[in-house]
Tab-separated table of C-alpha atoms in Angstrom:
chain	number	residue	atom	x	y	z
A	1	MET	CA	19.477	154.365	-48.193
A	2	SER	CA	22.097	156.449	-46.425
A	3	PHE	CA	22.813	157.745	-42.946
A	4	GLU	CA	24.067	161.135	-41.776
A	5	VAL	CA	27.133	161.064	-39.552
A	6	THR	CA	28.330	164.116	-37.635
A	7	VAL	CA	32.042	164.081	-36.813
A	8	GLU	CA	33.055	165.933	-33.666
A	9	PRO	CA	34.906	168.086	-32.721
A	10	THR	CA	35.093	169.457	-36.292
A	11	GLY	CA	31.340	169.390	-36.945
A	12	ASP	CA	31.831	167.808	-40.392
A	13	ILE	CA	28.776	165.954	-41.697
A	14	ILE	CA	29.143	162.998	-44.048
A	15	GLU	CA	26.639	160.797	-45.853
A	16	VAL	CA	27.282	157.069	-45.433
A	17	GLU	CA	25.658	154.654	-47.849
A	18	GLU	CA	24.148	151.408	-46.630
A	19	GLY	CA	26.930	148.867	-46.089
A	20	GLN	CA	29.685	151.497	-46.352
A	21	THR	CA	32.236	151.953	-43.563
A	22	LEU	CA	32.669	155.226	-41.699
A	23	LEU	CA	36.271	155.562	-42.881
A	24	ASP	CA	35.539	154.967	-46.556
A	25	ALA	CA	32.687	157.495	-46.562
A	26	ALA	CA	34.762	160.122	-44.759
A	27	LEU	CA	37.804	159.821	-47.035
A	28	ARG	CA	35.668	159.922	-50.182
A	29	GLN	CA	34.078	163.169	-48.984
A	30	GLY	CA	37.355	164.855	-48.077
A	31	VAL	CA	36.927	164.458	-44.309
A	32	TRP	CA	40.092	163.182	-42.667
A	33	LEU	CA	39.908	160.476	-40.011
A	34	PRO	CA	43.172	159.012	-38.696
A	35	PHE	CA	43.863	155.468	-39.898
A	36	ALA	CA	46.724	153.130	-40.760
A	37	CYS	CA	46.060	149.466	-41.633
A	38	GLY	CA	42.532	149.967	-42.971
A	39	HIS	CA	41.292	146.500	-41.990
A	40	GLY	CA	40.605	146.475	-38.264
A	41	THR	CA	43.871	145.399	-36.705
A	42	CYS	CA	45.897	148.476	-35.674
A	43	ALA	CA	43.351	150.628	-33.718
A	44	THR	CA	44.549	153.904	-35.267
A	45	CYS	CA	41.028	154.748	-36.510
A	46	LYS	CA	39.274	154.206	-33.160
A	47	VAL	CA	36.372	156.630	-32.598
A	48	GLN	CA	33.692	157.090	-29.939
A	49	VAL	CA	30.025	156.692	-30.890
A	50	VAL	CA	28.095	159.394	-29.010
A	51	GLU	CA	24.672	158.872	-30.576
A	52	GLY	CA	23.183	156.191	-32.808
A	53	ASP	CA	23.614	152.524	-33.644
A	54	VAL	CA	26.471	150.910	-35.515
A	55	ASP	CA	27.674	147.464	-36.570
A	56	ILE	CA	31.302	147.196	-35.369
A	57	GLY	CA	32.172	144.856	-38.247
A	58	ASN	CA	35.259	142.648	-38.334
A	59	ALA	CA	37.301	144.513	-35.714
A	60	SER	CA	40.168	142.552	-34.170
A	61	PRO	CA	39.737	141.874	-30.421
A	62	PHE	CA	43.339	143.044	-30.010
A	63	ALA	CA	42.536	146.425	-31.578
A	64	LEU	CA	39.096	146.843	-29.990
A	65	MET	CA	38.809	145.236	-26.568
A	66	ASP	CA	35.529	144.093	-25.024
A	67	MET	CA	35.573	146.952	-22.509
A	68	GLU	CA	35.972	149.494	-25.314
A	69	ARG	CA	33.102	147.939	-27.271
A	70	GLU	CA	30.870	148.308	-24.208
A	71	GLU	CA	31.911	151.974	-23.965
A	72	GLY	CA	30.741	152.598	-27.544
A	73	LYS	CA	34.108	152.724	-29.253
A	74	VAL	CA	34.418	151.408	-32.814
A	75	LEU	CA	37.041	151.188	-35.546
A	76	ALA	CA	36.057	153.527	-38.380
A	77	CYS	CA	37.583	151.207	-41.006
A	78	CYS	CA	35.166	148.408	-40.018
A	79	ALA	CA	32.158	150.168	-38.499
A	80	ILE	CA	28.962	150.367	-40.595
A	81	PRO	CA	26.198	152.751	-39.436
A	82	GLU	CA	22.724	151.383	-38.767
A	83	SER	CA	21.255	154.835	-38.043
A	84	ASP	CA	22.282	158.484	-38.089
A	85	LEU	CA	25.344	158.910	-35.870
A	86	VAL	CA	27.372	161.390	-33.899
A	87	ILE	CA	30.973	160.296	-33.396
A	88	GLU	CA	34.008	161.803	-31.684
A	89	ALA	CA	37.399	161.338	-33.326
A	90	ASP	CA	40.936	162.282	-32.319
A	91	ILE	CA	41.533	164.507	-35.331
A	92	ASP	CA	44.881	166.257	-35.631
A	93	VAL	CA	45.231	167.303	-39.261
A	94	ASP	CA	48.500	168.913	-40.285
A	95	PRO	CA	47.963	172.361	-41.871
A	96	ASP	CA	50.016	171.239	-44.901
A	97	PHE	CA	47.603	168.352	-45.586
A	98	ALA	CA	45.606	169.065	-48.768
A	99	GLY	CA	42.833	166.569	-47.986
A	100	TYR	CA	42.075	165.442	-51.535
A	101	PRO	CA	39.017	163.139	-51.526
A	102	VAL	CA	39.503	159.456	-52.321
A	103	MET	CA	38.178	158.500	-55.760
A	104	ASP	CA	38.026	155.401	-57.949
A	105	PHE	CA	40.064	155.066	-61.143
A	106	VAL	CA	40.764	152.554	-63.891
A	107	GLY	CA	44.469	152.210	-64.652
A	108	THR	CA	45.794	150.810	-67.925
A	109	VAL	CA	49.316	149.372	-67.775
A	110	THR	CA	51.589	151.238	-70.194
A	111	GLU	CA	55.027	149.952	-69.124
A	112	ILE	CA	56.601	147.302	-66.912
A	113	LYS	CA	60.329	147.380	-66.204
A	114	ASP	CA	62.742	145.521	-63.928
A	115	LEU	CA	64.227	148.132	-61.601
A	116	SER	CA	66.217	145.561	-59.610
A	117	PRO	CA	66.241	141.760	-59.269
A	118	THR	CA	63.335	142.022	-56.806
A	119	ILE	CA	61.552	145.289	-57.717
A	120	LYS	CA	59.484	146.084	-60.806
A	121	GLY	CA	58.429	149.516	-61.976
A	122	ILE	CA	54.839	149.556	-63.189
A	123	TRP	CA	53.337	152.536	-65.023
A	124	PHE	CA	49.587	153.122	-65.424
A	125	SER	CA	47.606	155.572	-67.508
A	126	LEU	CA	44.532	156.705	-65.537
A	127	ASP	CA	41.062	157.229	-66.959
A	128	GLU	CA	40.937	160.645	-65.245
A	129	GLU	CA	43.240	162.950	-63.311
A	130	MET	CA	44.123	162.073	-59.714
A	131	GLU	CA	44.909	164.899	-57.316
A	132	PHE	CA	47.411	163.769	-54.696
A	133	GLN	CA	50.265	164.968	-52.535
A	134	ALA	CA	53.736	163.598	-53.126
A	135	GLY	CA	54.248	160.788	-50.612
A	136	GLN	CA	50.691	159.454	-50.634
A	137	TYR	CA	49.636	155.978	-51.783
A	138	ILE	CA	46.901	154.155	-53.686
A	139	ASN	CA	45.019	150.904	-53.189
A	140	LEU	CA	45.188	148.430	-56.050
A	141	ARG	CA	42.653	145.661	-56.624
A	142	ILE	CA	44.405	142.585	-58.054
A	143	PRO	CA	42.457	139.825	-59.862
A	144	GLY	CA	41.976	136.720	-57.763
A	145	VAL	CA	43.465	138.330	-54.637
A	146	GLU	CA	41.249	139.032	-51.652
A	147	GLY	CA	41.168	142.646	-50.486
A	148	VAL	CA	43.373	145.407	-51.853
A	149	ARG	CA	47.124	146.079	-51.837
A	150	ALA	CA	48.640	149.470	-51.048
A	151	PHE	CA	51.497	150.975	-53.072
A	152	SER	CA	53.115	154.383	-52.755
A	153	ILE	CA	53.050	156.725	-55.737
A	154	ALA	CA	56.512	157.341	-57.219
A	155	ASN	CA	55.720	160.018	-59.811
A	156	LYS	CA	55.278	163.715	-59.056
A	157	PRO	CA	51.758	165.157	-58.581
A	158	SER	CA	51.923	167.248	-61.756
A	159	ASP	CA	51.865	163.961	-63.737
A	160	ASN	CA	48.331	163.412	-62.519
A	161	LYS	CA	47.000	161.174	-65.297
A	162	GLN	CA	49.588	158.487	-64.726
A	163	LEU	CA	50.907	156.397	-61.850
A	164	GLU	CA	54.373	154.982	-61.303
A	165	LEU	CA	54.584	152.190	-58.731
A	166	HIS	CA	57.624	150.309	-57.400
A	167	VAL	CA	56.585	146.763	-56.490
A	168	ARG	CA	58.883	144.492	-54.517
A	169	LEU	CA	58.297	140.754	-54.877
A	170	VAL	CA	57.228	139.454	-51.464
A	171	PRO	CA	58.008	135.733	-51.023
A	172	GLU	CA	54.695	133.820	-51.167
A	173	GLY	CA	52.860	137.140	-51.498
A	174	ALA	CA	49.779	136.573	-53.668
A	175	GLY	CA	49.458	140.201	-54.746
A	176	THR	CA	53.055	140.997	-55.611
A	177	SER	CA	53.556	137.560	-57.223
A	178	TRP	CA	50.633	138.243	-59.575
A	179	LEU	CA	51.964	141.688	-60.452
A	180	HIS	CA	55.471	140.332	-61.110
A	181	ASN	CA	54.489	137.204	-63.018
A	182	LYS	CA	51.114	137.754	-64.705
A	183	LEU	CA	50.576	141.475	-65.287
A	184	VAL	CA	51.197	142.589	-68.883
A	185	VAL	CA	51.087	145.882	-70.755
A	186	GLY	CA	47.498	146.685	-71.719
A	187	ASP	CA	45.913	145.144	-68.604
A	188	THR	CA	43.478	147.315	-66.647
A	189	LEU	CA	43.178	147.339	-62.857
A	190	ASP	CA	40.875	149.147	-60.421
A	191	ILE	CA	42.637	151.799	-58.328
A	192	SER	CA	41.457	154.034	-55.487
A	193	GLY	CA	43.222	156.935	-53.834
A	194	PRO	CA	44.916	158.994	-52.682
A	195	TYR	CA	45.491	157.791	-49.123
A	196	GLY	CA	47.899	158.668	-46.329
A	197	GLN	CA	49.444	161.550	-44.435
A	198	PHE	CA	53.048	161.066	-45.520
A	199	PHE	CA	53.928	164.285	-47.346
A	200	VAL	CA	56.425	167.150	-47.198
A	201	ARG	CA	55.598	169.856	-44.678
A	202	LYS	CA	56.306	172.650	-47.148
A	203	SER	CA	55.354	175.444	-44.759
A	204	ASP	CA	58.327	174.431	-42.595
A	205	GLU	CA	61.389	175.641	-44.482
A	206	GLN	CA	63.943	173.501	-42.629
A	207	ASP	CA	66.248	171.420	-44.817
A	208	ALA	CA	64.905	167.950	-45.602
A	209	ILE	CA	66.496	164.552	-45.008
A	210	PHE	CA	65.011	161.546	-46.842
A	211	ILE	CA	66.022	158.044	-45.740
A	212	ALA	CA	64.766	155.205	-47.948
A	213	GLY	CA	65.254	151.457	-48.165
A	214	GLY	CA	64.121	148.976	-50.811
A	215	SER	CA	60.935	149.926	-52.673
A	216	GLY	CA	60.453	152.534	-49.949
A	217	LEU	CA	62.272	154.805	-52.396
A	218	SER	CA	58.970	155.413	-54.218
A	219	SER	CA	57.538	158.046	-51.857
A	220	PRO	CA	60.795	160.015	-51.428
A	221	GLN	CA	61.246	159.958	-55.212
A	222	SER	CA	57.836	161.595	-55.671
A	223	MET	CA	58.490	164.123	-52.895
A	224	ILE	CA	61.937	165.099	-54.191
A	225	LEU	CA	60.779	165.415	-57.808
A	226	ASP	CA	57.922	167.622	-56.621
A	227	LEU	CA	60.189	169.893	-54.553
A	228	LEU	CA	62.734	170.290	-57.349
A	229	GLU	CA	60.038	170.942	-59.949
A	230	GLU	CA	58.683	173.759	-57.769
A	231	GLY	CA	62.160	175.281	-57.471
A	232	ASP	CA	62.256	174.792	-53.703
A	233	GLN	CA	65.558	176.151	-52.388
A	234	ARG	CA	65.948	174.163	-49.170
A	235	GLN	CA	68.811	171.682	-48.963
A	236	ILE	CA	67.513	168.205	-49.783
A	237	TYR	CA	69.378	165.025	-48.825
A	238	LEU	CA	68.483	161.531	-50.034
A	239	PHE	CA	70.050	158.541	-48.284
A	240	GLN	CA	69.196	155.376	-50.237
A	241	GLY	CA	69.989	152.000	-48.735
A	242	ALA	CA	70.372	148.665	-50.549
A	243	ARG	CA	72.260	145.390	-50.191
A	244	ASN	CA	74.323	145.662	-53.370
A	245	VAL	CA	74.613	147.609	-56.622
A	246	SER	CA	71.985	145.528	-58.428
A	247	GLU	CA	69.415	146.505	-55.780
A	248	LEU	CA	70.392	150.193	-55.828
A	249	TYR	CA	67.794	151.114	-58.405
A	250	ASN	CA	67.229	154.540	-60.006
A	251	ARG	CA	70.767	155.507	-59.054
A	252	ASN	CA	71.320	157.228	-62.408
A	253	LEU	CA	68.197	159.355	-61.921
A	254	PHE	CA	69.334	160.725	-58.577
A	255	GLU	CA	72.935	161.236	-59.647
A	256	ALA	CA	71.623	163.297	-62.578
A	257	LEU	CA	69.338	165.316	-60.287
A	258	ALA	CA	72.266	166.020	-57.956
A	259	ALA	CA	74.356	167.230	-60.902
A	260	GLU	CA	71.543	169.530	-62.068
A	261	ASN	CA	70.467	170.909	-58.670
A	262	SER	CA	73.024	172.351	-56.257
A	263	ASN	CA	70.618	171.972	-53.315
A	264	PHE	CA	70.034	168.226	-53.846
A	265	HIS	CA	72.495	165.721	-52.365
A	266	TYR	CA	72.400	161.976	-53.078
A	267	ILE	CA	74.144	159.562	-50.675
A	268	PRO	CA	73.669	155.841	-51.471
A	269	ALA	CA	74.740	153.140	-49.017
A	270	LEU	CA	75.304	149.407	-49.528
A	271	ASN	CA	75.340	147.073	-46.552
A	272	ALA	CA	76.545	143.969	-48.442
A	273	PRO	CA	78.294	144.971	-51.695
A	274	GLU	CA	79.408	142.097	-53.895
A	275	ALA	CA	82.948	141.573	-55.137
A	276	GLY	CA	82.083	142.646	-58.660
A	277	ASP	CA	80.270	145.837	-57.604
A	278	GLN	CA	83.469	147.917	-57.547
A	279	TRP	CA	81.775	149.969	-54.839
A	280	ASP	CA	83.583	153.061	-53.570
A	281	GLY	CA	80.615	154.669	-51.793
A	282	PHE	CA	79.453	154.270	-48.188
A	283	THR	CA	79.453	150.675	-46.938
A	284	GLY	CA	77.029	150.024	-44.109
A	285	TYR	CA	73.364	150.535	-43.309
A	286	VAL	CA	71.534	153.608	-44.548
A	287	HIS	CA	70.982	155.074	-41.065
A	288	GLU	CA	74.735	154.745	-40.471
A	289	ALA	CA	75.372	156.676	-43.683
A	290	ALA	CA	73.151	159.502	-42.424
A	291	MET	CA	74.904	159.485	-39.044
A	292	SER	CA	78.321	159.670	-40.696
A	293	TYR	CA	77.335	162.406	-43.171
A	294	PHE	CA	75.856	164.677	-40.487
A	295	ASP	CA	78.313	163.702	-37.751
A	296	ASN	CA	75.299	162.588	-35.699
A	297	ARG	CA	73.871	166.143	-35.569
A	298	PHE	CA	70.415	166.367	-37.154
A	299	SER	CA	68.794	169.344	-35.425
A	300	GLY	CA	67.409	171.991	-37.761
A	301	HIS	CA	66.104	169.439	-40.298
A	302	LYS	CA	62.888	167.634	-41.198
A	303	ALA	CA	63.304	163.889	-41.718
A	304	TYR	CA	61.148	161.666	-43.925
A	305	LEU	CA	61.646	157.912	-43.590
A	306	CYS	CA	60.230	155.236	-45.876
A	307	GLY	CA	61.066	151.537	-45.946
A	308	PRO	CA	60.817	148.257	-44.040
A	309	PRO	CA	60.190	148.371	-40.269
A	310	PRO	CA	63.765	147.475	-39.145
A	311	MET	CA	65.183	150.331	-41.247
A	312	ILE	CA	62.587	152.772	-39.906
A	313	ASP	CA	63.265	151.798	-36.284
A	314	ALA	CA	67.041	152.115	-36.704
A	315	ALA	CA	66.672	155.492	-38.436
A	316	ILE	CA	64.387	156.872	-35.711
A	317	THR	CA	66.860	155.836	-33.020
A	318	THR	CA	69.757	157.429	-34.923
A	319	LEU	CA	67.895	160.688	-35.578
A	320	MET	CA	66.757	161.064	-31.991
A	321	GLN	CA	70.240	160.359	-30.683
A	322	GLY	CA	71.335	163.174	-33.002
A	323	ARG	CA	68.878	165.645	-31.431
A	324	LEU	CA	65.979	165.381	-33.869
A	325	PHE	CA	62.646	164.802	-32.190
A	326	GLU	CA	59.099	163.662	-32.916
A	327	ARG	CA	57.745	166.870	-34.416
A	328	ASP	CA	60.396	166.747	-37.158
A	329	ILE	CA	60.287	163.025	-37.998
A	330	HIS	CA	57.712	161.668	-40.470
A	331	MET	CA	57.561	158.126	-41.752
A	332	GLU	CA	55.857	155.466	-43.843
A	333	ARG	CA	56.526	151.859	-42.868
A	334	PHE	CA	56.392	149.355	-45.736
A	335	LEU	CA	54.565	146.453	-44.092
A	336	THR	CA	53.695	143.159	-45.752
A	337	ALA	CA	51.645	140.223	-44.526
A	338	ALA	CA	54.932	138.604	-43.554
A	339	ASP	CA	55.569	141.383	-41.049
A	340	GLY	CA	52.549	140.363	-38.978
A	341	VAL	CA	50.068	143.130	-38.273
A	342	GLU	CA	49.585	142.085	-34.662
A	343	ASP	CA	53.310	142.628	-34.120
A	344	GLN	CA	53.104	146.322	-35.048
A	345	THR	CA	53.934	148.531	-32.092
A	346	ARG	CA	53.857	152.242	-31.445
A	347	SER	CA	56.068	154.127	-29.076
A	348	ALA	CA	54.563	154.591	-25.634
A	349	LEU	CA	56.103	158.059	-25.513
A	350	PHE	CA	55.097	159.529	-28.861
A	351	LYS	CA	51.768	159.940	-30.589
A	352	ARG	CA	52.932	159.758	-34.198
A	353	ILE	CA	56.011	157.538	-34.054
């Protein structure tokens, strides 16, 4: 049994299977609905039910207040139709968004490598090709772990029958602990994707600034490899932040890319180099490296930020102080359970940031 859901104002019509959420059905049919956490706690996917009946599911009372429930609002990531529906969604799809439908894949592990003391690189061979945009992510189902875990794709889209993931070990994290300690070459895992709206706005030819911290390097790596493979001529700057040299992973890759491509510039920054690092690069936080390099003048660029929330917040502040504003700042926060979903906040002034 399935139900027909009409999405306004676009007029898109999707078929939702019994027990399936509105968000899952939409994404699998190539219809974009805004979302972030995917499990009922952030309110990004809030929609208005205009006609029909729906089970609101496990929506957090912080994300969907009693008054909103009475008004017919639901969270698309939790809501399950009980009849045909008409819903209204705040849809603002970027023209550069390809909108590839979400699909299911089986990934076979082909390689596992220590990238740093805390980050492993994991490579999968997929049972079929995955179309995705550089910067997007997948959901990984891990044996014995409730729910799914999201990881950004690090390889370029042209390598569409494989996945490269960068997985940081989260203290007491069930998912990342299993991947670090139990996963072996030859294992198969269930994967779904692609997800997300973090991607290069290629129609805007402004030079691009990438600021990455920790395993947040994965998305910028994919985006930069994609741009360089296409022969894009804009100036591309990668600022990579780490504590010390051992955590500054894939440094050789980016130094080689900078040597081969005159329009690519690699600026690593260490905020706590060790005595034996023999570090002669920038010492300080990654946002400070960007400020120093550009003399605090960022106008005329697009910025793409990926990493832990404190790094993202510091980078946004720095960029805006340097005259770069919301329309030219795009980001992907790397949140873990330790970050506390209820503590996530959005700017009261800006829609996207």
